[in-house]
Short mmCIF file of C-alpha atoms in Angstrom, two decimals:
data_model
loop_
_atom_site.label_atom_id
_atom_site.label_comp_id
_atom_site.label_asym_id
_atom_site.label_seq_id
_atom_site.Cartn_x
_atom_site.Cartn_y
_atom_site.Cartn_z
CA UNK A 27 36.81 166.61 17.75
CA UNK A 28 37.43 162.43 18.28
CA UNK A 29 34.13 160.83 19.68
CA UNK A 30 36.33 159.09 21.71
CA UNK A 31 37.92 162.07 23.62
CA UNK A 32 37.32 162.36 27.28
CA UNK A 33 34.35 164.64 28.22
CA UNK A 34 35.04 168.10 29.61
CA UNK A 35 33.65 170.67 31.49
CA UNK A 36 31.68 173.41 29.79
CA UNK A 37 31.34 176.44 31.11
CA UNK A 38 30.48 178.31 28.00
CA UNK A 39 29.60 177.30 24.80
CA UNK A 40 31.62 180.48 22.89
CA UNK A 41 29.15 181.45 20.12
CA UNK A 42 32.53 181.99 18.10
CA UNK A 43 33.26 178.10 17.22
CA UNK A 44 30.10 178.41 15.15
CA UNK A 45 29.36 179.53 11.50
CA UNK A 46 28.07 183.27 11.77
CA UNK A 47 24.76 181.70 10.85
CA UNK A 48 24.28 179.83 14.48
CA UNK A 49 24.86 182.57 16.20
CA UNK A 50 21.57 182.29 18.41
CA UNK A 51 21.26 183.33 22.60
CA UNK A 52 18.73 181.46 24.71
CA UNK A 53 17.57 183.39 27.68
CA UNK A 54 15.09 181.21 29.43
CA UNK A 55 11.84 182.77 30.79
CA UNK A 56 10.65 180.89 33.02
CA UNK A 57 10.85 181.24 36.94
CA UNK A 58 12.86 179.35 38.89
CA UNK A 59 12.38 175.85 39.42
CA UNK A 60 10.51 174.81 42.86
CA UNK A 61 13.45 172.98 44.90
CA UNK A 62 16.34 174.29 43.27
CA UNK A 63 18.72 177.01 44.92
CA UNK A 64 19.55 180.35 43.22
CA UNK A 65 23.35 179.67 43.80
CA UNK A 66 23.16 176.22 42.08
CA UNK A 67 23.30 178.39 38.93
CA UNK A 68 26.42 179.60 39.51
CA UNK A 69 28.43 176.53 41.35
CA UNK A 70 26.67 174.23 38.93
CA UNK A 71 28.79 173.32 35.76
CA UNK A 72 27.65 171.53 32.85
CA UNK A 73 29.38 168.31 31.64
CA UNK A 74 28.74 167.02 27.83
CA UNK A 75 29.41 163.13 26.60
CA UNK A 76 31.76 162.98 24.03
CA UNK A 77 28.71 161.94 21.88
CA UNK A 78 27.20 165.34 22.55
CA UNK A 79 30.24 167.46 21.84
CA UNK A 80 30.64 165.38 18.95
CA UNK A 81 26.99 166.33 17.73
CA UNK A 82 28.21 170.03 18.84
CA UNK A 83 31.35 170.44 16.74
CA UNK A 84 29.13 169.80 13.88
CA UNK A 85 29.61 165.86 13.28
CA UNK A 86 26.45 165.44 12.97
CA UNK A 87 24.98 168.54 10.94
CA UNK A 88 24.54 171.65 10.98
CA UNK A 89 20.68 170.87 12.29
CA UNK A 90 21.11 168.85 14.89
CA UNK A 91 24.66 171.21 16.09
CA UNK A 92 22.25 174.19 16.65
CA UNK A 93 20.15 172.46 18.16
CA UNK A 94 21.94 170.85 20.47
CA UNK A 95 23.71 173.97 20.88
CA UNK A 96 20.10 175.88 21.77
CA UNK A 97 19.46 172.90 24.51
CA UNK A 98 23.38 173.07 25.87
CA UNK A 99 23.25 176.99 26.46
CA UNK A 100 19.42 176.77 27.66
CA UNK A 101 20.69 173.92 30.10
CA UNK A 102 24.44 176.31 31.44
CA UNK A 103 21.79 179.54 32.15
CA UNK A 104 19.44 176.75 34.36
CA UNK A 105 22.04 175.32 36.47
CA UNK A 106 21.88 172.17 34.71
CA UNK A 107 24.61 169.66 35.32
CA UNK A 108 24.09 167.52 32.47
CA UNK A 109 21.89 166.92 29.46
CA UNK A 110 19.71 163.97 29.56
CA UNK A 111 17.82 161.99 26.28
CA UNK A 112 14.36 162.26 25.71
CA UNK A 113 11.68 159.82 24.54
CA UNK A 114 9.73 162.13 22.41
CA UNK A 115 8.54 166.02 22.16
CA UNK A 116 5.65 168.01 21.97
CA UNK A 117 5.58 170.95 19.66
CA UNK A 118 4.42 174.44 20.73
CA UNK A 119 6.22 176.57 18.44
CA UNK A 120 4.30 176.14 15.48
CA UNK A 121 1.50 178.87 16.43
CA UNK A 122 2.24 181.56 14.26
CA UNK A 123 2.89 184.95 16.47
CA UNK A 124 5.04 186.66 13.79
CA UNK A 125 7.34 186.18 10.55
CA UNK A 126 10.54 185.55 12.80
CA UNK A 127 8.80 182.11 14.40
CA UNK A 128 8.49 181.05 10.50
CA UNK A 129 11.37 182.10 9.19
CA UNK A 130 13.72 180.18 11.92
CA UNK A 131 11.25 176.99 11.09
CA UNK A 132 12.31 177.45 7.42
CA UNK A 133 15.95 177.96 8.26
CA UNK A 134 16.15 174.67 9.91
CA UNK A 135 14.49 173.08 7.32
CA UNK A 136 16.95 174.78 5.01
CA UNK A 137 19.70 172.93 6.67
CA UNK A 138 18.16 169.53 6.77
CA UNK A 139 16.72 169.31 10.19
CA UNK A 140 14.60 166.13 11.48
CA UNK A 141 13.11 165.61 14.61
CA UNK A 142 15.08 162.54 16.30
CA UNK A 143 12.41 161.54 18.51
CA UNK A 144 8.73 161.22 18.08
CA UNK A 145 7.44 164.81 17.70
CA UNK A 146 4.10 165.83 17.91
CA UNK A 147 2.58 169.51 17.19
CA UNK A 148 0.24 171.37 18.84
CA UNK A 149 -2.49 173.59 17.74
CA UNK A 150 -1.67 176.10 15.07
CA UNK A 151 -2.63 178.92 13.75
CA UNK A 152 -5.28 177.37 10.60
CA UNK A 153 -8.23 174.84 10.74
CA UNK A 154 -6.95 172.55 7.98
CA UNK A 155 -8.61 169.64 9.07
CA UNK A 156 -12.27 171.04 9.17
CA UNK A 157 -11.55 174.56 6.97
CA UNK A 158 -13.19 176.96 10.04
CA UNK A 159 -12.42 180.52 8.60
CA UNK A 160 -10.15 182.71 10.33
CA UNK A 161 -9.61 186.50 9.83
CA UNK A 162 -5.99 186.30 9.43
CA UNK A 163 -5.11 188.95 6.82
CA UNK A 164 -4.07 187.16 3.51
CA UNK A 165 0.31 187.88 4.57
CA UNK A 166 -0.40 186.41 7.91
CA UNK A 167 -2.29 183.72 7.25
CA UNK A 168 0.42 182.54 4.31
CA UNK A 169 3.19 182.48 6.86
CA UNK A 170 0.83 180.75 9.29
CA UNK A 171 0.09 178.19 6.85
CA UNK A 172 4.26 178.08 6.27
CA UNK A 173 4.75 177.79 9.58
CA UNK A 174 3.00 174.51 9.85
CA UNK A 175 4.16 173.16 6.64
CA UNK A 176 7.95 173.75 8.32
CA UNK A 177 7.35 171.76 11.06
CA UNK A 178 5.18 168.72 8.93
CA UNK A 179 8.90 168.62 6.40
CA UNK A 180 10.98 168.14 10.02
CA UNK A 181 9.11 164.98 10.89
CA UNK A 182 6.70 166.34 13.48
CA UNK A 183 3.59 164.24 13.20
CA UNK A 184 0.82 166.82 12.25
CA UNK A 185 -1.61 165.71 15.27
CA UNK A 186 -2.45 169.61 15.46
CA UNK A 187 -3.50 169.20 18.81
CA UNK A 188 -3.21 170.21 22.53
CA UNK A 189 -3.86 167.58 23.77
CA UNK A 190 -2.02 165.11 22.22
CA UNK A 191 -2.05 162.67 25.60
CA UNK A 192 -5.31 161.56 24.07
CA UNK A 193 -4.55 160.72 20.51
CA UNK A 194 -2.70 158.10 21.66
CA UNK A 195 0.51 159.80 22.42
CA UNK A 196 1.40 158.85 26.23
CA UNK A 197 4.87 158.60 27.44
CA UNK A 198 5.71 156.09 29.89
CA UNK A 199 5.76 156.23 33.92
CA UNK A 200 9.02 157.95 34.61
CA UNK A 201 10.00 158.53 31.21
CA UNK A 202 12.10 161.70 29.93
CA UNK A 203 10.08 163.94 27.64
CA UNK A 204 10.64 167.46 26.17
CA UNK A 205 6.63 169.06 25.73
CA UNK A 206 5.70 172.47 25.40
CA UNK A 207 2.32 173.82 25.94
CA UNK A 208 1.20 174.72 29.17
CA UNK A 209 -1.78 171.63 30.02
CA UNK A 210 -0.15 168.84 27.82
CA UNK A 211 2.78 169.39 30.38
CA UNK A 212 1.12 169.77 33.51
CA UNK A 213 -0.59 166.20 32.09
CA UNK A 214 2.04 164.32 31.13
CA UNK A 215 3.85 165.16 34.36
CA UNK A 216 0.79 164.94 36.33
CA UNK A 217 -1.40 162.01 35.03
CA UNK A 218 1.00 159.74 32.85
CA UNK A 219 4.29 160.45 35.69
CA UNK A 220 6.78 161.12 32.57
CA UNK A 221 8.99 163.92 33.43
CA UNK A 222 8.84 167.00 31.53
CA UNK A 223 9.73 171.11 32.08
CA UNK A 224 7.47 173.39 30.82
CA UNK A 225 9.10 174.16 27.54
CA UNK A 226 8.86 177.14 25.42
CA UNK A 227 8.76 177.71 21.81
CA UNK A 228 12.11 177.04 19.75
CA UNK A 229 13.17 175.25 22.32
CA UNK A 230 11.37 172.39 22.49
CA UNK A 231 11.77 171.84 18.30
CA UNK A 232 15.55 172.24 19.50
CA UNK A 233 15.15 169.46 22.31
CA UNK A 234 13.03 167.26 19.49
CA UNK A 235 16.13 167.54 16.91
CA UNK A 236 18.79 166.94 19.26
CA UNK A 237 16.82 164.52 20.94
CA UNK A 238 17.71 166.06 24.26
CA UNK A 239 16.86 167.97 27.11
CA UNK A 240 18.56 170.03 30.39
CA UNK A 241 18.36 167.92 33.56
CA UNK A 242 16.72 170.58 35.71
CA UNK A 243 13.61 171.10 37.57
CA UNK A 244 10.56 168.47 36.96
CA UNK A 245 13.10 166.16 35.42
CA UNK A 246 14.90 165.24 39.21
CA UNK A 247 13.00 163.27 41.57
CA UNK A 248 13.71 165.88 44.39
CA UNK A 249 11.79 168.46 42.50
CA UNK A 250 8.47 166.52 42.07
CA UNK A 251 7.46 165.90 46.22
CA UNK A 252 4.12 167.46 47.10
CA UNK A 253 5.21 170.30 49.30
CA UNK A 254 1.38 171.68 49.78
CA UNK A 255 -1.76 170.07 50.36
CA UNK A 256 -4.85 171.54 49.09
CA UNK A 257 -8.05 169.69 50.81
CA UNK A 258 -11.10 169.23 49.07
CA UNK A 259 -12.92 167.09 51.56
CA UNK A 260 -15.13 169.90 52.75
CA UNK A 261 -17.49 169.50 49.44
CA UNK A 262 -20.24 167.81 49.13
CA UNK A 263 -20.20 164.73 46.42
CA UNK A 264 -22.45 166.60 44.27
CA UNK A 265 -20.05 169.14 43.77
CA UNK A 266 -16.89 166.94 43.61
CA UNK A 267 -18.95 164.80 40.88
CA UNK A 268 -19.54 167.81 38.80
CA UNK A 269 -17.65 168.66 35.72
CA UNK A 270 -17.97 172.25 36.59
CA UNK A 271 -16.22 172.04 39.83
CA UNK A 272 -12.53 170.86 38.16
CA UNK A 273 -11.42 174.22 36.31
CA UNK A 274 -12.61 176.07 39.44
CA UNK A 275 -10.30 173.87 42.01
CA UNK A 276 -7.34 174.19 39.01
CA UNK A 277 -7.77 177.54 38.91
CA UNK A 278 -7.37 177.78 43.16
CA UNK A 279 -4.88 175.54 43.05
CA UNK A 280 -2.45 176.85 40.25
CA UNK A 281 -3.21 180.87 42.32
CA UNK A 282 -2.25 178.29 45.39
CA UNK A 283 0.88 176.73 44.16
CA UNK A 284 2.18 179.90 41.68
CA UNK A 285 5.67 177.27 41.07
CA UNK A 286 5.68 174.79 43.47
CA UNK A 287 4.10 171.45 43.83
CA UNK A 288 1.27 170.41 45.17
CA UNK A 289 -1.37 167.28 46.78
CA UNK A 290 -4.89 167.67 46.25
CA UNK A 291 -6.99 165.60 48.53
CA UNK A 292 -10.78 164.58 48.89
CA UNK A 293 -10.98 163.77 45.29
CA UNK A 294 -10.44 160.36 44.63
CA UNK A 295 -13.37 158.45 43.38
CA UNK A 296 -15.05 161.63 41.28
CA UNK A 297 -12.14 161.60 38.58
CA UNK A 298 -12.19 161.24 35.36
CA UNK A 299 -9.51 161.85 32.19
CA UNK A 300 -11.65 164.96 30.82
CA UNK A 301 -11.78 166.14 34.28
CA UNK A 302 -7.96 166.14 34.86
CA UNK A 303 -7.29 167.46 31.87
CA UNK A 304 -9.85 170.74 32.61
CA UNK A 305 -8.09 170.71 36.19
CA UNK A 306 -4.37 170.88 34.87
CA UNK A 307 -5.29 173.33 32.11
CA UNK A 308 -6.51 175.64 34.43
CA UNK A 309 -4.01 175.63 37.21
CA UNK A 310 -1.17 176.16 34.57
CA UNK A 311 -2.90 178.92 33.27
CA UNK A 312 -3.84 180.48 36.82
CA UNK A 313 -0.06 179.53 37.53
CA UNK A 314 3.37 178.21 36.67
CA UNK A 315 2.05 174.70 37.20
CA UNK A 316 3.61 172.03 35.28
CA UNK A 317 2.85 169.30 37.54
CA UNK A 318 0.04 168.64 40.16
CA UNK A 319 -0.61 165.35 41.93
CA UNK A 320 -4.27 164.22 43.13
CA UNK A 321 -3.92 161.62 46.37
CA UNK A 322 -5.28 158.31 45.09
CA UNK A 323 -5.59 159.53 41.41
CA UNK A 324 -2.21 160.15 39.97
CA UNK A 325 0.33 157.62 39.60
CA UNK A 326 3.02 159.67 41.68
CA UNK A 327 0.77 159.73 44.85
CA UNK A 328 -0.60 156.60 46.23
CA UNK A 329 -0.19 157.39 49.92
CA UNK A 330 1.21 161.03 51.50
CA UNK A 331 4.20 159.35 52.78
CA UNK A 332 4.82 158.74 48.90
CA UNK A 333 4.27 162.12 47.29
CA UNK A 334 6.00 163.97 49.76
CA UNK A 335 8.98 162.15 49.72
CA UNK A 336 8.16 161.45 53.82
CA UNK A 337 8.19 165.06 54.85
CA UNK A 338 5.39 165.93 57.70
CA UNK A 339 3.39 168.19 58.72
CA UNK A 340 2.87 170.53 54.98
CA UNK A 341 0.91 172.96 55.24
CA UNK A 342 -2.97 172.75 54.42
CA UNK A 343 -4.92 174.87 52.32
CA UNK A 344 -8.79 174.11 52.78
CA UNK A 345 -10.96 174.59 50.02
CA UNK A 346 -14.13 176.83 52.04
CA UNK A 347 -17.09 177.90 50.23
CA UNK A 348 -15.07 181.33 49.84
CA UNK A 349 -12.01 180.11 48.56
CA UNK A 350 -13.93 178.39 46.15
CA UNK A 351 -16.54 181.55 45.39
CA UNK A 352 -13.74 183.81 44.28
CA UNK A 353 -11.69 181.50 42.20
CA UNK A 354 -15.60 180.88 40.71
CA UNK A 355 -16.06 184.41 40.25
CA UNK A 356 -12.60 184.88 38.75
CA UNK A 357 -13.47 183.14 36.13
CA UNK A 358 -16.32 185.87 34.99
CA UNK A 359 -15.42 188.98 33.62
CA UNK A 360 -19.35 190.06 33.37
CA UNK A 361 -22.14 188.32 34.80
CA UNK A 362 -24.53 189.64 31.69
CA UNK A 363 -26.90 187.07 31.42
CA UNK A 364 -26.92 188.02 27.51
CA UNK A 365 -24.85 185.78 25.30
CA UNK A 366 -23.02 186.15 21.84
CA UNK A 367 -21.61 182.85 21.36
CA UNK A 368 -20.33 179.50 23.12
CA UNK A 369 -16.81 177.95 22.93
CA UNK A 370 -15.61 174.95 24.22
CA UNK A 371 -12.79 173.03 23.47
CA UNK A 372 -9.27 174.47 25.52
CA UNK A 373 -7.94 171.48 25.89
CA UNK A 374 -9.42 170.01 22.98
CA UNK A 375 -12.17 168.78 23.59
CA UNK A 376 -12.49 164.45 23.58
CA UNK A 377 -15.07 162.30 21.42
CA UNK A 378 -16.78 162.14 24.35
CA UNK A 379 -17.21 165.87 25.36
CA UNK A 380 -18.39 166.25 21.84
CA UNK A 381 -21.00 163.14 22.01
CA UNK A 382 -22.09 164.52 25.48
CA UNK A 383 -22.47 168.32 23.48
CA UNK A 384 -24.82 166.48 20.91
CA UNK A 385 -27.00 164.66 23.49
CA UNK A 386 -27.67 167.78 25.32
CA UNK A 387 -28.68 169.33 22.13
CA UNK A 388 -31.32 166.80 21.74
CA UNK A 389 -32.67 167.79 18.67
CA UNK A 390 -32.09 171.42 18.81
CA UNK A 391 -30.22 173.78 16.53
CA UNK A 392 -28.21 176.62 18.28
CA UNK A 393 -28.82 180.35 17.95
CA UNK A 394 -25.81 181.63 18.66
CA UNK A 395 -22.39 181.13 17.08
CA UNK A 396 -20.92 177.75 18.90
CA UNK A 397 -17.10 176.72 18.20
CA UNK A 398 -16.33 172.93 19.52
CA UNK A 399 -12.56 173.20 19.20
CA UNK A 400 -11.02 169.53 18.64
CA UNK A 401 -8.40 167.68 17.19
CA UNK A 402 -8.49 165.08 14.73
CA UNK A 403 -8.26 162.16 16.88
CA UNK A 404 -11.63 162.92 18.10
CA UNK A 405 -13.06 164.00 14.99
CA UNK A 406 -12.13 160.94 13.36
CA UNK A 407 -13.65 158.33 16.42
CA UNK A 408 -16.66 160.30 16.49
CA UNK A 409 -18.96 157.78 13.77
CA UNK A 410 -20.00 160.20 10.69
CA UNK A 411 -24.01 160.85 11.63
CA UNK A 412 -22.40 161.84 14.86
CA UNK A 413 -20.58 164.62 13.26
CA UNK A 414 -23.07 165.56 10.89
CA UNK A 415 -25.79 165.69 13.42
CA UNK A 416 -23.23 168.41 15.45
CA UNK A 417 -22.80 170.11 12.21
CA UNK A 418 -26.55 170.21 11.66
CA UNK A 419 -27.45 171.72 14.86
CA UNK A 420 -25.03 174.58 13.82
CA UNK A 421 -22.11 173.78 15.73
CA UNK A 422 -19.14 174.89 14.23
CA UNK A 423 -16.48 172.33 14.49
CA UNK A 424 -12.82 173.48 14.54
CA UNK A 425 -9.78 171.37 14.50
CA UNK A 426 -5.85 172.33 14.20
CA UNK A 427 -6.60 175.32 16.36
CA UNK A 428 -9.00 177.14 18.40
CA UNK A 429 -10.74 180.24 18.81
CA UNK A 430 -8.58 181.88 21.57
CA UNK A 431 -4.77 181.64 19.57
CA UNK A 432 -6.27 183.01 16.06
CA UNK A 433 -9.10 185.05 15.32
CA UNK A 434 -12.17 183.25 14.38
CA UNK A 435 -15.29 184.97 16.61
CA UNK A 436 -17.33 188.41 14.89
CA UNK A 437 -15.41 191.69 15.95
CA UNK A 438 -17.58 193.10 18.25
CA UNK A 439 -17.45 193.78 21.99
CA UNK A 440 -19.82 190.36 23.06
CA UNK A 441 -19.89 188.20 25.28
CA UNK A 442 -18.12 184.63 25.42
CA UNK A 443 -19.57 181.75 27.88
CA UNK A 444 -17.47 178.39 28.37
CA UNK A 445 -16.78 175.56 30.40
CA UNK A 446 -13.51 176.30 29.60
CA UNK A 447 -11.06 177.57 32.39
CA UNK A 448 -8.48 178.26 30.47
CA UNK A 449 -10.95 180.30 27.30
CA UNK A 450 -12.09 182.15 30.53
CA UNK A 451 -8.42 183.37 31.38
CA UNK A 452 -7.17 183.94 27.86
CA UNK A 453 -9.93 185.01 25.69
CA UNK A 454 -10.59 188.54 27.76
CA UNK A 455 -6.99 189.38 26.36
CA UNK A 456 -6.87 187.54 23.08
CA UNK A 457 -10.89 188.08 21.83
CA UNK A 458 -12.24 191.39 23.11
CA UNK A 459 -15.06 189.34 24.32
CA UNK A 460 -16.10 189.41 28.36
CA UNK A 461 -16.54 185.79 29.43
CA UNK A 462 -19.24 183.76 31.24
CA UNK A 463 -17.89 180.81 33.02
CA UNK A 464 -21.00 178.04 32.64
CA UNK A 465 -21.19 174.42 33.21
CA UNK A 466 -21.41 172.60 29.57
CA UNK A 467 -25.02 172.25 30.30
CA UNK A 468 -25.15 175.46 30.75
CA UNK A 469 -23.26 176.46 27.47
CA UNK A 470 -25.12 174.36 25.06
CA UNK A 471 -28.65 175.70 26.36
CA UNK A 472 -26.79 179.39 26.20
CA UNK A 473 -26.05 178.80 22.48
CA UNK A 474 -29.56 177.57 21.85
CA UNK A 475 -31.39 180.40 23.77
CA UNK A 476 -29.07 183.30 23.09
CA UNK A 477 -29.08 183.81 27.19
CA UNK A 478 -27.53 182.41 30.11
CA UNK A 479 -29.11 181.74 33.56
CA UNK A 480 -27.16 181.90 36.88
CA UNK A 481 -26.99 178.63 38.51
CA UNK A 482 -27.07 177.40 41.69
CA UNK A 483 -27.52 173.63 41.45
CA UNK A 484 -24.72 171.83 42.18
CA UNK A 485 -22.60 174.92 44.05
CA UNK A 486 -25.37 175.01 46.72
#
């Protein structure tokens, strides 16, 4: 097909123009978009550029045409009515969760593909960074190590991270982006204001080859006003100062806001990167949230008239002592004061989480097994006494990964404390292990004494 024909309609990419080999159906998971109408999926048609059916009809590769092809279909099933470019990706589909995920990275790599935007990966499934031992049997962790290797030969920068928004990779106010995992989206989209869906494995390698997207959901400007407000003001300073406090509030908020969008006020002032990236993590694992804004914090909400677009009157959702106990309590699955090791680290954790770990160590070596999941941005600021002093104490340092997405902690029915809101919602399912949620005060002096005291402190 000419690039110079004059675009077209598509109502259906038919799955017979391709080689047998392409023949690959996207059904999208994910819930509705907040704002969009369930009867804009069938009015809504999708339009290509003649550069894009170009790419399509195989002009370009067989790579990038399946690709493009995956992001096309994904983008018809949405409602989309066009596809839009993209500035760069983020990875989540190099986790290893089974033979097919590395066997379609190897087929693309088979037929030449490369990433046409900056790509970055997320965590997956080996420490190869730090060597932490896994208990991956020896087939599964060969195909996890192939997985990995699949997506290093496309051009994905092997950051290993997830939370790459902090090794330096931070798309620009209003820009296009195609990220998958769950609190580097809800980030991007909340605290940097690039515009990103919350996209799923496969697809977003597919987004990062073709070096487009679907223009649906978080991507339109209509689809990112506060419709919600979610008032913090009722706590004391203490509270709203505490590191504890975030994953609690992201964990009410994302049960608050399930798919739509929200305001959170009362909290400017007592922000802080680490804390907005504990807050996102756990309101997109408590929920579908993939973006969040904070009046007078994120760059989307300066004033209300601003984040909601000038609508009135949203409804409020105070934040009372028991709104706030139950989303605490959620967050336990025991309240066994008896511990069996520590992990922090989901997101990552920074250089300075892991400085702030040492110092409250002060001197002491842990008793209990303690994993400080990180990537290898941090690892390589912290200075190298820094990191041998952590490894001295007994902290186990673990980059590439983390202890929730492959199996790292003793098999035995014990009990997990964190800091971590998102550990505390995954690692019930994915461990065995019941969970203590715990200030990181709390978690390092847990690791050193093997037990774990019920505070009061700053929730009083």
């Amino acid at each position: 097909m000419p690039r110079d024909a004059p675009s077209k309609v598509l109502h259906m990419i038919p799955f017979t123009s391709f080689p047998a080999h392409h023949s690959l159906h996207i059904i999208p998971c994910r819930r509705q978009p907040a704002g969009e109408k369930n009867q804009n999926r069938q009015k809504m048609t999708l339009t290509l550029t003649p550069e894009e059916r170009a790419m399509l009809a195989d002009e370009a590769g067989h790579a990038p045409a399946l690709a493009l092809r995956i992001v096309a279909e994904t983008a018809r099933l949405m409602g989309a009515e066009k596809l839009i470019p993209v500035a760069s990706a983020h990875i989540d589909g190099a986790l290893y969760h089974g033979d097919s995920g590395t066997l379609f990275a190897e087929r693309l790599v088979e037929l030449g593909a490369k990433v046409a935007v900056p790509a970055t990966l997320n965590v997956g499934g080996l420490d190869l960074a730090c060597g932490a031992k896994t208990r991956l049997p020896p087939h599964q962790h060969d195909m996890a190590h192939r997985l990995m290797m699949a997506y290093e030969a496309m051009g994905c920068e092997p950051s290993w991270t997830c939370a790459p928004y902090q090794a330096g990779h931070r798309p620009a106010l209003g820009s296009d982006v195609a990220w998958g995992e769950s609190n580097a989206v809800a980030f991007c989209n909340s605290v940097l204001g690039a515009r990103t869906n919350r996209y799923g494995d496969f697809l977003d390698i597919a987004c990062a080859i073709a070096g487009h997207a679907p223009y649906y959901g978080l991507h339109k400007p209509e689809n990112r006003r506060a419709t919600f407000m979610l008032d913090c003001s009722g706590l004391s300073a203490a509270l709203r100062g505490s590191d504890v406090l975030w994953p609690v509030i992201g964990t009410l908020y994302g049960q608050e806001a399930g798919t739509a969008v929200g305001v959170v006020t009362g909290l400017a002032g007592f922000a802080t990167e680490d804390r907005l990236k504990a807050f996102g993590a756990a309101a997109a694992s408590a929920g579908a949230v993939g973006l969040f804004h904070i009046l007078g914090v994120t760059p989307e909400a300066p004033d209300m008239k601003t984040v909601t677009g000038g609508a009135e009157n949203l409804p409020v959702i105070p934040v009372t002592p028991e709104r706030l106990a139950k989303a605490r309590g959620g967050l336990s699955t025991t309240q066994s004061s008896a511990i069996d090791a520590v992990a922090i680290g989901s997101p990552h954790c920074s250089a300075e989480e892991l400085r702030e770990v040492l110092q409250r160590l002060s001197g002491r070596k842990v008793a209990r097994p303690f994993y400080a999941c990180t990537g290898r941005h941090a690892l390589l600021a912290l200075a190298r006494p820094e990191r041998q002093a952590l490894i001295d104490a007994g902290v186990t340092l673990v980059a590439d990964t983390c202890i929730v997405v492959t199996p790292m902690l003793a098999e035995i029915a014990g009990v997990l404390a964190t800091n971590s809101g998102k550990f505390a919602h995954y690692a019930p399912g994915n461990t065995g292990y019941a969970v203590r949620y715990a200030s990181l005060a709390e978690c390092v002096d847990a690791a050193v004494s093997g037990h774990l005291a019920n505070e009061t402190g700053a929730w009083s």
